[in-house]
Amino acid sequence: MAGCGDRLGNETLFRDHLNMSPDVLVRRLTQADASAYRAVRLRALREHPEAFTSDADEEASQPLDVMAQRLGHPERKVWGAFAADALMGTIGLDREHRVKNRHKATVVGMYVATEYAGKGAGRALINTLLADARATGLELLVLTVTEGNDTAQRLYARCGFKVFGVLPRAIRVGGRYYAKVHMVLALR
């Protein structure tokens, strides 16, 4: 399967199929993208604090070099969806580093800016991540999604992810607790 919910396997046809603009490009981010990545990441953390375990103020206090190091880390990959030259969304993949766990990785940091929602950027990001995970021999992907974020959970389910549990009170934001839905996808 080329991606999730789409068996075309051709980037141009994929964009046409999703009514995505041909100007949308998904590529792996590099250290040179650190400034744009930081801006989008901080926006995501501020707009949707319940969706992420990271905190906006905590990340904002870190120097830009920390973001650059994150993008250059060999066990972490981050992709960005671009419209023209603007970074509109991101997704990351953290591979386990311990020998017994190297067959799996965690999907992290999925975000698409509100003004680009519904245009296929989220699907394009997850499809790019899935293609890379398969190509690099990963066998299992895991992720969490905040309970109640039905749009994200449906996207992941269309891609084959299955719920395997819910952790109540997983995070606390502004005195309110949020549960995290745990999902898994077997690639092999």
PDB file of N, CA, C and O in Angstrom, residues 82-151:
ATOM      1  N   PHE A  82       4.893  22.167   2.543  1.00  0.00           N
ATOM      2  CA  PHE A  82       5.114  23.554   2.132  1.00  0.00           C
ATOM      3  C   PHE A  82       4.104  23.951   1.061  1.00  0.00           C
ATOM      4  O   PHE A  82       3.820  23.173   0.148  1.00  0.00           O
ATOM      5  N   ALA A  83       3.589  25.162   1.158  1.00  0.00           N
ATOM      6  CA  ALA A  83       2.807  25.797   0.101  1.00  0.00           C
ATOM      7  C   ALA A  83       3.652  26.980  -0.337  1.00  0.00           C
ATOM      8  O   ALA A  83       3.915  27.876   0.458  1.00  0.00           O
ATOM      9  N   ALA A  84       4.106  26.941  -1.584  1.00  0.00           N
ATOM     10  CA  ALA A  84       5.118  27.894  -2.058  1.00  0.00           C
ATOM     11  C   ALA A  84       6.328  27.716  -1.144  1.00  0.00           C
ATOM     12  O   ALA A  84       6.837  26.617  -1.027  1.00  0.00           O
ATOM     13  N   ASP A  85       6.747  28.757  -0.454  1.00  0.00           N
ATOM     14  CA  ASP A  85       7.889  28.632   0.448  1.00  0.00           C
ATOM     15  C   ASP A  85       7.469  28.588   1.913  1.00  0.00           C
ATOM     16  O   ASP A  85       8.324  28.588   2.790  1.00  0.00           O
ATOM     17  N   ALA A  86       6.165  28.577   2.166  1.00  0.00           N
ATOM     18  CA  ALA A  86       5.670  28.631   3.547  1.00  0.00           C
ATOM     19  C   ALA A  86       5.471  27.229   4.113  1.00  0.00           C
ATOM     20  O   ALA A  86       4.801  26.395   3.508  1.00  0.00           O
ATOM     21  N   LEU A  87       6.038  26.994   5.285  1.00  0.00           N
ATOM     22  CA  LEU A  87       5.848  25.737   5.990  1.00  0.00           C
ATOM     23  C   LEU A  87       4.461  25.762   6.616  1.00  0.00           C
ATOM     24  O   LEU A  87       4.144  26.627   7.421  1.00  0.00           O
ATOM     25  N   MET A  88       3.603  24.814   6.228  1.00  0.00           N
ATOM     26  CA  MET A  88       2.219  24.817   6.703  1.00  0.00           C
ATOM     27  C   MET A  88       1.898  23.671   7.642  1.00  0.00           C
ATOM     28  O   MET A  88       0.862  23.669   8.284  1.00  0.00           O
ATOM     29  N   GLY A  89       2.773  22.676   7.720  1.00  0.00           N
ATOM     30  CA  GLY A  89       2.500  21.552   8.600  1.00  0.00           C
ATOM     31  C   GLY A  89       3.725  20.689   8.771  1.00  0.00           C
ATOM     32  O   GLY A  89       4.659  20.751   7.961  1.00  0.00           O
ATOM     33  N   THR A  90       3.706  19.885   9.840  1.00  0.00           N
ATOM     34  CA  THR A  90       4.848  19.017  10.138  1.00  0.00           C
ATOM     35  C   THR A  90       4.384  17.685  10.702  1.00  0.00           C
ATOM     36  O   THR A  90       3.265  17.563  11.214  1.00  0.00           O
ATOM     37  N   ILE A  91       5.270  16.717  10.624  1.00  0.00           N
ATOM     38  CA  ILE A  91       5.090  15.423  11.275  1.00  0.00           C
ATOM     39  C   ILE A  91       6.480  14.864  11.543  1.00  0.00           C
ATOM     40  O   ILE A  91       7.412  15.111  10.767  1.00  0.00           O
ATOM     41  N   GLY A  92       6.629  14.143  12.645  1.00  0.00           N
ATOM     42  CA  GLY A  92       7.928  13.581  12.992  1.00  0.00           C
ATOM     43  C   GLY A  92       7.848  12.094  13.276  1.00  0.00           C
ATOM     44  O   GLY A  92       6.781  11.548  13.544  1.00  0.00           O
ATOM     45  N   LEU A  93       9.001  11.461  13.201  1.00  0.00           N
ATOM     46  CA  LEU A  93       9.131  10.034  13.480  1.00  0.00           C
ATOM     47  C   LEU A  93      10.367   9.830  14.343  1.00  0.00           C
ATOM     48  O   LEU A  93      11.484  10.131  13.921  1.00  0.00           O
ATOM     49  N   ASP A  94      10.146   9.360  15.560  1.00  0.00           N
ATOM     50  CA  ASP A  94      11.242   9.084  16.496  1.00  0.00           C
ATOM     51  C   ASP A  94      11.467   7.581  16.555  1.00  0.00           C
ATOM     52  O   ASP A  94      10.627   6.850  17.085  1.00  0.00           O
ATOM     53  N   ARG A  95      12.592   7.135  16.030  1.00  0.00           N
ATOM     54  CA  ARG A  95      12.913   5.713  16.056  1.00  0.00           C
ATOM     55  C   ARG A  95      13.523   5.358  17.398  1.00  0.00           C
ATOM     56  O   ARG A  95      14.323   6.112  17.957  1.00  0.00           O
ATOM     57  N   GLU A  96      13.143   4.210  17.901  1.00  0.00           N
ATOM     58  CA  GLU A  96      13.712   3.715  19.151  1.00  0.00           C
ATOM     59  C   GLU A  96      15.207   3.464  18.953  1.00  0.00           C
ATOM     60  O   GLU A  96      15.629   2.997  17.896  1.00  0.00           O
ATOM     61  N   HIS A  97      16.001   3.765  19.945  1.00  0.00           N
ATOM     62  CA  HIS A  97      17.451   3.604  19.809  1.00  0.00           C
ATOM     63  C   HIS A  97      17.980   2.320  20.450  1.00  0.00           C
ATOM     64  O   HIS A  97      19.058   1.865  20.127  1.00  0.00           O
ATOM     65  N   ARG A  98      17.221   1.711  21.359  1.00  0.00           N
ATOM     66  CA  ARG A  98      17.682   0.482  22.006  1.00  0.00           C
ATOM     67  C   ARG A  98      17.502  -0.714  21.073  1.00  0.00           C
ATOM     68  O   ARG A  98      16.526  -0.800  20.338  1.00  0.00           O
ATOM     69  N   VAL A  99      18.444  -1.630  21.089  1.00  0.00           N
ATOM     70  CA  VAL A  99      18.487  -2.756  20.163  1.00  0.00           C
ATOM     71  C   VAL A  99      17.178  -3.535  20.129  1.00  0.00           C
ATOM     72  O   VAL A  99      16.667  -3.864  19.058  1.00  0.00           O
ATOM     73  N   LYS A 100      16.604  -3.817  21.265  1.00  0.00           N
ATOM     74  CA  LYS A 100      15.394  -4.629  21.325  1.00  0.00           C
ATOM     75  C   LYS A 100      14.150  -3.892  20.827  1.00  0.00           C
ATOM     76  O   LYS A 100      13.121  -4.514  20.580  1.00  0.00           O
ATOM     77  N   ASN A 101      14.258  -2.589  20.681  1.00  0.00           N
ATOM     78  CA  ASN A 101      13.111  -1.780  20.257  1.00  0.00           C
ATOM     79  C   ASN A 101      13.293  -1.121  18.893  1.00  0.00           C
ATOM     80  O   ASN A 101      12.438  -0.345  18.470  1.00  0.00           O
ATOM     81  N   ARG A 102      14.373  -1.397  18.205  1.00  0.00           N
ATOM     82  CA  ARG A 102      14.677  -0.698  16.946  1.00  0.00           C
ATOM     83  C   ARG A 102      13.696  -1.007  15.816  1.00  0.00           C
ATOM     84  O   ARG A 102      13.725  -0.357  14.784  1.00  0.00           O
ATOM     85  N   HIS A 103      12.838  -1.972  16.014  1.00  0.00           N
ATOM     86  CA  HIS A 103      11.844  -2.307  14.996  1.00  0.00           C
ATOM     87  C   HIS A 103      10.639  -1.363  15.022  1.00  0.00           C
ATOM     88  O   HIS A 103       9.774  -1.437  14.164  1.00  0.00           O
ATOM     89  N   LYS A 104      10.605  -0.451  16.000  1.00  0.00           N
ATOM     90  CA  LYS A 104       9.449   0.435  16.122  1.00  0.00           C
ATOM     91  C   LYS A 104       9.860   1.894  16.270  1.00  0.00           C
ATOM     92  O   LYS A 104      11.003   2.209  16.577  1.00  0.00           O
ATOM     93  N   ALA A 105       8.875   2.749  16.011  1.00  0.00           N
ATOM     94  CA  ALA A 105       9.088   4.190  16.106  1.00  0.00           C
ATOM     95  C   ALA A 105       7.779   4.852  16.529  1.00  0.00           C
ATOM     96  O   ALA A 105       6.699   4.265  16.396  1.00  0.00           O
ATOM     97  N   THR A 106       7.895   6.090  16.994  1.00  0.00           N
ATOM     98  CA  THR A 106       6.739   6.856  17.450  1.00  0.00           C
ATOM     99  C   THR A 106       6.493   8.031  16.508  1.00  0.00           C
ATOM    100  O   THR A 106       7.416   8.786  16.193  1.00  0.00           O
ATOM    101  N   VAL A 107       5.256   8.163  16.069  1.00  0.00           N
ATOM    102  CA  VAL A 107       4.828   9.304  15.254  1.00  0.00           C
ATOM    103  C   VAL A 107       4.571  10.458  16.214  1.00  0.00           C
ATOM    104  O   VAL A 107       3.835  10.307  17.192  1.00  0.00           O
ATOM    105  N   VAL A 108       5.181  11.613  15.938  1.00  0.00           N
ATOM    106  CA  VAL A 108       5.077  12.764  16.844  1.00  0.00           C
ATOM    107  C   VAL A 108       4.839  14.056  16.062  1.00  0.00           C
ATOM    108  O   VAL A 108       5.141  14.150  14.873  1.00  0.00           O
ATOM    109  N   GLY A 109       4.317  15.037  16.781  1.00  0.00           N
ATOM    110  CA  GLY A 109       4.285  16.410  16.278  1.00  0.00           C
ATOM    111  C   GLY A 109       3.473  16.661  15.023  1.00  0.00           C
ATOM    112  O   GLY A 109       3.786  17.579  14.267  1.00  0.00           O
ATOM    113  N   MET A 110       2.401  15.916  14.792  1.00  0.00           N
ATOM    114  CA  MET A 110       1.568  16.143  13.611  1.00  0.00           C
ATOM    115  C   MET A 110       0.783  17.433  13.785  1.00  0.00           C
ATOM    116  O   MET A 110       0.095  17.622  14.792  1.00  0.00           O
ATOM    117  N   TYR A 111       0.927  18.323  12.814  1.00  0.00           N
ATOM    118  CA  TYR A 111       0.211  19.599  12.867  1.00  0.00           C
ATOM    119  C   TYR A 111       0.096  20.152  11.454  1.00  0.00           C
ATOM    120  O   TYR A 111       1.043  20.104  10.671  1.00  0.00           O
ATOM    121  N   VAL A 112      -1.089  20.677  11.147  1.00  0.00           N
ATOM    122  CA  VAL A 112      -1.309  21.418   9.907  1.00  0.00           C
ATOM    123  C   VAL A 112      -1.988  22.722  10.300  1.00  0.00           C
ATOM    124  O   VAL A 112      -2.990  22.714  11.030  1.00  0.00           O
ATOM    125  N   ALA A 113      -1.446  23.835   9.826  1.00  0.00           N
ATOM    126  CA  ALA A 113      -2.009  25.150  10.139  1.00  0.00           C
ATOM    127  C   ALA A 113      -3.471  25.205   9.693  1.00  0.00           C
ATOM    128  O   ALA A 113      -3.840  24.664   8.648  1.00  0.00           O
ATOM    129  N   THR A 114      -4.286  25.864  10.493  1.00  0.00           N
ATOM    130  CA  THR A 114      -5.728  25.917  10.274  1.00  0.00           C
ATOM    131  C   THR A 114      -6.098  26.359   8.863  1.00  0.00           C
ATOM    132  O   THR A 114      -7.004  25.796   8.250  1.00  0.00           O
ATOM    133  N   GLU A 115      -5.391  27.337   8.331  1.00  0.00           N
ATOM    134  CA  GLU A 115      -5.744  27.856   7.002  1.00  0.00           C
ATOM    135  C   GLU A 115      -5.478  26.851   5.884  1.00  0.00           C
ATOM    136  O   GLU A 115      -5.917  27.042   4.757  1.00  0.00           O
ATOM    137  N   TYR A 116      -4.763  25.770   6.181  1.00  0.00           N
ATOM    138  CA  TYR A 116      -4.485  24.732   5.189  1.00  0.00           C
ATOM    139  C   TYR A 116      -5.244  23.436   5.472  1.00  0.00           C
ATOM    140  O   TYR A 116      -5.105  22.465   4.727  1.00  0.00           O
ATOM    141  N   ALA A 117      -6.031  23.422   6.529  1.00  0.00           N
ATOM    142  CA  ALA A 117      -6.775  22.216   6.903  1.00  0.00           C
ATOM    143  C   ALA A 117      -7.747  21.830   5.793  1.00  0.00           C
ATOM    144  O   ALA A 117      -8.316  22.683   5.112  1.00  0.00           O
ATOM    145  N   GLY A 118      -7.913  20.521   5.604  1.00  0.00           N
ATOM    146  CA  GLY A 118      -8.855  20.017   4.622  1.00  0.00           C
ATOM    147  C   GLY A 118      -8.359  20.013   3.187  1.00  0.00           C
ATOM    148  O   GLY A 118      -9.123  19.721   2.273  1.00  0.00           O
ATOM    149  N   LYS A 119      -7.104  20.318   2.994  1.00  0.00           N
ATOM    150  CA  LYS A 119      -6.545  20.364   1.643  1.00  0.00           C
ATOM    151  C   LYS A 119      -5.625  19.179   1.355  1.00  0.00           C
ATOM    152  O   LYS A 119      -4.926  19.170   0.356  1.00  0.00           O
ATOM    153  N   GLY A 120      -5.596  18.200   2.247  1.00  0.00           N
ATOM    154  CA  GLY A 120      -4.803  16.994   2.016  1.00  0.00           C
ATOM    155  C   GLY A 120      -3.385  17.034   2.548  1.00  0.00           C
ATOM    156  O   GLY A 120      -2.645  16.072   2.372  1.00  0.00           O
ATOM    157  N   ALA A 121      -3.003  18.122   3.216  1.00  0.00           N
ATOM    158  CA  ALA A 121      -1.631  18.220   3.729  1.00  0.00           C
ATOM    159  C   ALA A 121      -1.369  17.181   4.817  1.00  0.00           C
ATOM    160  O   ALA A 121      -0.305  16.559   4.847  1.00  0.00           O
ATOM    161  N   GLY A 122      -2.337  16.964   5.699  1.00  0.00           N
ATOM    162  CA  GLY A 122      -2.170  15.960   6.754  1.00  0.00           C
ATOM    163  C   GLY A 122      -1.994  14.573   6.180  1.00  0.00           C
ATOM    164  O   GLY A 122      -1.110  13.815   6.585  1.00  0.00           O
ATOM    165  N   ARG A 123      -2.808  14.240   5.206  1.00  0.00           N
ATOM    166  CA  ARG A 123      -2.707  12.925   4.553  1.00  0.00           C
ATOM    167  C   ARG A 123      -1.364  12.807   3.840  1.00  0.00           C
ATOM    168  O   ARG A 123      -0.721  11.760   3.889  1.00  0.00           O
ATOM    169  N   ALA A 124      -0.927  13.869   3.164  1.00  0.00           N
ATOM    170  CA  ALA A 124       0.360  13.831   2.466  1.00  0.00           C
ATOM    171  C   ALA A 124       1.512  13.650   3.447  1.00  0.00           C
ATOM    172  O   ALA A 124       2.456  12.898   3.182  1.00  0.00           O
ATOM    173  N   LEU A 125       1.439  14.314   4.602  1.00  0.00           N
ATOM    174  CA  LEU A 125       2.488  14.170   5.605  1.00  0.00           C
ATOM    175  C   LEU A 125       2.550  12.739   6.131  1.00  0.00           C
ATOM    176  O   LEU A 125       3.622  12.145   6.201  1.00  0.00           O
ATOM    177  N   ILE A 126       1.405  12.177   6.503  1.00  0.00           N
ATOM    178  CA  ILE A 126       1.421  10.825   7.064  1.00  0.00           C
ATOM    179  C   ILE A 126       1.819   9.807   5.997  1.00  0.00           C
ATOM    180  O   ILE A 126       2.543   8.849   6.276  1.00  0.00           O
ATOM    181  N   ASN A 127       1.397  10.001   4.751  1.00  0.00           N
ATOM    182  CA  ASN A 127       1.795   9.079   3.683  1.00  0.00           C
ATOM    183  C   ASN A 127       3.302   9.112   3.455  1.00  0.00           C
ATOM    184  O   ASN A 127       3.923   8.074   3.229  1.00  0.00           O
ATOM    185  N   THR A 128       3.900  10.283   3.517  1.00  0.00           N
ATOM    186  CA  THR A 128       5.353  10.406   3.360  1.00  0.00           C
ATOM    187  C   THR A 128       6.063   9.681   4.494  1.00  0.00           C
ATOM    188  O   THR A 128       7.021   8.936   4.271  1.00  0.00           O
ATOM    189  N   LEU A 129       5.584   9.883   5.714  1.00  0.00           N
ATOM    190  CA  LEU A 129       6.164   9.205   6.874  1.00  0.00           C
ATOM    191  C   LEU A 129       6.033   7.688   6.736  1.00  0.00           C
ATOM    192  O   LEU A 129       6.988   6.955   6.967  1.00  0.00           O
ATOM    193  N   LEU A 130       4.856   7.203   6.336  1.00  0.00           N
ATOM    194  CA  LEU A 130       4.643   5.761   6.196  1.00  0.00           C
ATOM    195  C   LEU A 130       5.553   5.161   5.133  1.00  0.00           C
ATOM    196  O   LEU A 130       6.108   4.071   5.321  1.00  0.00           O
ATOM    197  N   ALA A 131       5.718   5.855   4.019  1.00  0.00           N
ATOM    198  CA  ALA A 131       6.607   5.356   2.962  1.00  0.00           C
ATOM    199  C   ALA A 131       8.036   5.247   3.468  1.00  0.00           C
ATOM    200  O   ALA A 131       8.729   4.254   3.206  1.00  0.00           O
ATOM    201  N   ASP A 132       8.486   6.243   4.219  1.00  0.00           N
ATOM    202  CA  ASP A 132       9.840   6.213   4.762  1.00  0.00           C
ATOM    203  C   ASP A 132       9.984   5.096   5.796  1.00  0.00           C
ATOM    204  O   ASP A 132      10.990   4.377   5.804  1.00  0.00           O
ATOM    205  N   ALA A 133       8.991   4.949   6.652  1.00  0.00           N
ATOM    206  CA  ALA A 133       9.046   3.906   7.685  1.00  0.00           C
ATOM    207  C   ALA A 133       9.157   2.524   7.048  1.00  0.00           C
ATOM    208  O   ALA A 133       9.947   1.685   7.493  1.00  0.00           O
ATOM    209  N   ARG A 134       8.389   2.290   6.008  1.00  0.00           N
ATOM    210  CA  ARG A 134       8.449   0.992   5.321  1.00  0.00           C
ATOM    211  C   ARG A 134       9.803   0.805   4.637  1.00  0.00           C
ATOM    212  O   ARG A 134      10.396  -0.266   4.705  1.00  0.00           O
ATOM    213  N   ALA A 135      10.285   1.856   3.979  1.00  0.00           N
ATOM    214  CA  ALA A 135      11.551   1.775   3.242  1.00  0.00           C
ATOM    215  C   ALA A 135      12.742   1.536   4.164  1.00  0.00           C
ATOM    216  O   ALA A 135      13.729   0.929   3.748  1.00  0.00           O
ATOM    217  N   THR A 136      12.649   1.993   5.398  1.00  0.00           N
ATOM    218  CA  THR A 136      13.766   1.833   6.330  1.00  0.00           C
ATOM    219  C   THR A 136      13.614   0.595   7.205  1.00  0.00           C
ATOM    220  O   THR A 136      14.402   0.401   8.134  1.00  0.00           O
ATOM    221  N   GLY A 137      12.606  -0.227   6.932  1.00  0.00           N
ATOM    222  CA  GLY A 137      12.473  -1.499   7.616  1.00  0.00           C
ATOM    223  C   GLY A 137      11.776  -1.472   8.961  1.00  0.00           C
ATOM    224  O   GLY A 137      11.819  -2.456   9.701  1.00  0.00           O
ATOM    225  N   LEU A 138      11.136  -0.374   9.290  1.00  0.00           N
ATOM    226  CA  LEU A 138      10.388  -0.351  10.543  1.00  0.00           C
ATOM    227  C   LEU A 138       9.228  -1.336  10.463  1.00  0.00           C
ATOM    228  O   LEU A 138       8.648  -1.544   9.399  1.00  0.00           O
ATOM    229  N   GLU A 139       8.890  -1.927  11.588  1.00  0.00           N
ATOM    230  CA  GLU A 139       7.818  -2.913  11.629  1.00  0.00           C
ATOM    231  C   GLU A 139       6.579  -2.425  12.355  1.00  0.00           C
ATOM    232  O   GLU A 139       5.481  -2.929  12.122  1.00  0.00           O
ATOM    233  N   LEU A 140       6.751  -1.457  13.258  1.00  0.00           N
ATOM    234  CA  LEU A 140       5.649  -1.045  14.111  1.00  0.00           C
ATOM    235  C   LEU A 140       5.731   0.454  14.364  1.00  0.00           C
ATOM    236  O   LEU A 140       6.797   0.976  14.701  1.00  0.00           O
ATOM    237  N   LEU A 141       4.596   1.140  14.214  1.00  0.00           N
ATOM    238  CA  LEU A 141       4.507   2.558  14.542  1.00  0.00           C
ATOM    239  C   LEU A 141       3.469   2.740  15.635  1.00  0.00           C
ATOM    240  O   LEU A 141       2.419   2.093  15.620  1.00  0.00           O
ATOM    241  N   VAL A 142       3.774   3.625  16.582  1.00  0.00           N
ATOM    242  CA  VAL A 142       2.840   3.966  17.642  1.00  0.00           C
ATOM    243  C   VAL A 142       2.664   5.473  17.679  1.00  0.00           C
ATOM    244  O   VAL A 142       3.526   6.224  17.206  1.00  0.00           O
ATOM    245  N   LEU A 143       1.533   5.899  18.214  1.00  0.00           N
ATOM    246  CA  LEU A 143       1.274   7.325  18.386  1.00  0.00           C
ATOM    247  C   LEU A 143       0.222   7.500  19.455  1.00  0.00           C
ATOM    248  O   LEU A 143      -0.435   6.539  19.863  1.00  0.00           O
ATOM    249  N   THR A 144       0.085   8.735  19.908  1.00  0.00           N
ATOM    250  CA  THR A 144      -1.021   9.080  20.789  1.00  0.00           C
ATOM    251  C   THR A 144      -1.758  10.254  20.171  1.00  0.00           C
ATOM    252  O   THR A 144      -1.163  11.087  19.476  1.00  0.00           O
ATOM    253  N   VAL A 145      -3.048  10.295  20.423  1.00  0.00           N
ATOM    254  CA  VAL A 145      -3.880  11.411  19.988  1.00  0.00           C
ATOM    255  C   VAL A 145      -4.791  11.764  21.163  1.00  0.00           C
ATOM    256  O   VAL A 145      -5.266  10.875  21.873  1.00  0.00           O
ATOM    257  N   THR A 146      -4.970  13.038  21.392  1.00  0.00           N
ATOM    258  CA  THR A 146      -5.794  13.470  22.512  1.00  0.00           C
ATOM    259  C   THR A 146      -7.232  13.015  22.304  1.00  0.00           C
ATOM    260  O   THR A 146      -7.800  13.216  21.229  1.00  0.00           O
ATOM    261  N   GLU A 147      -7.783  12.392  23.327  1.00  0.00           N
ATOM    262  CA  GLU A 147      -9.169  11.935  23.243  1.00  0.00           C
ATOM    263  C   GLU A 147     -10.075  13.121  22.922  1.00  0.00           C
ATOM    264  O   GLU A 147      -9.948  14.179  23.522  1.00  0.00           O
ATOM    265  N   GLY A 148     -10.938  12.939  21.924  1.00  0.00           N
ATOM    266  CA  GLY A 148     -11.809  14.018  21.476  1.00  0.00           C
ATOM    267  C   GLY A 148     -11.331  14.667  20.187  1.00  0.00           C
ATOM    268  O   GLY A 148     -12.095  15.378  19.539  1.00  0.00           O
ATOM    269  N   ASN A 149     -10.082  14.432  19.798  1.00  0.00           N
ATOM    270  CA  ASN A 149      -9.578  14.947  18.524  1.00  0.00           C
ATOM    271  C   ASN A 149      -9.959  13.931  17.437  1.00  0.00           C
ATOM    272  O   ASN A 149      -9.133  13.180  16.934  1.00  0.00           O
ATOM    273  N   ASP A 150     -11.260  13.934  17.120  1.00  0.00           N
ATOM    274  CA  ASP A 150     -11.813  12.926  16.213  1.00  0.00           C
ATOM    275  C   ASP A 150     -11.254  13.030  14.797  1.00  0.00           C
ATOM    276  O   ASP A 150     -11.084  12.020  14.123  1.00  0.00           O
ATOM    277  N   THR A 151     -10.960  14.232  14.342  1.00  0.00           N
ATOM    278  CA  THR A 151     -10.419  14.405  12.989  1.00  0.00           C
ATOM    279  C   THR A 151      -9.086  13.683  12.860  1.00  0.00           C
ATOM    280  O   THR A 151      -8.875  12.927  11.911  1.00  0.00           O
TER     281      THR A 151
END
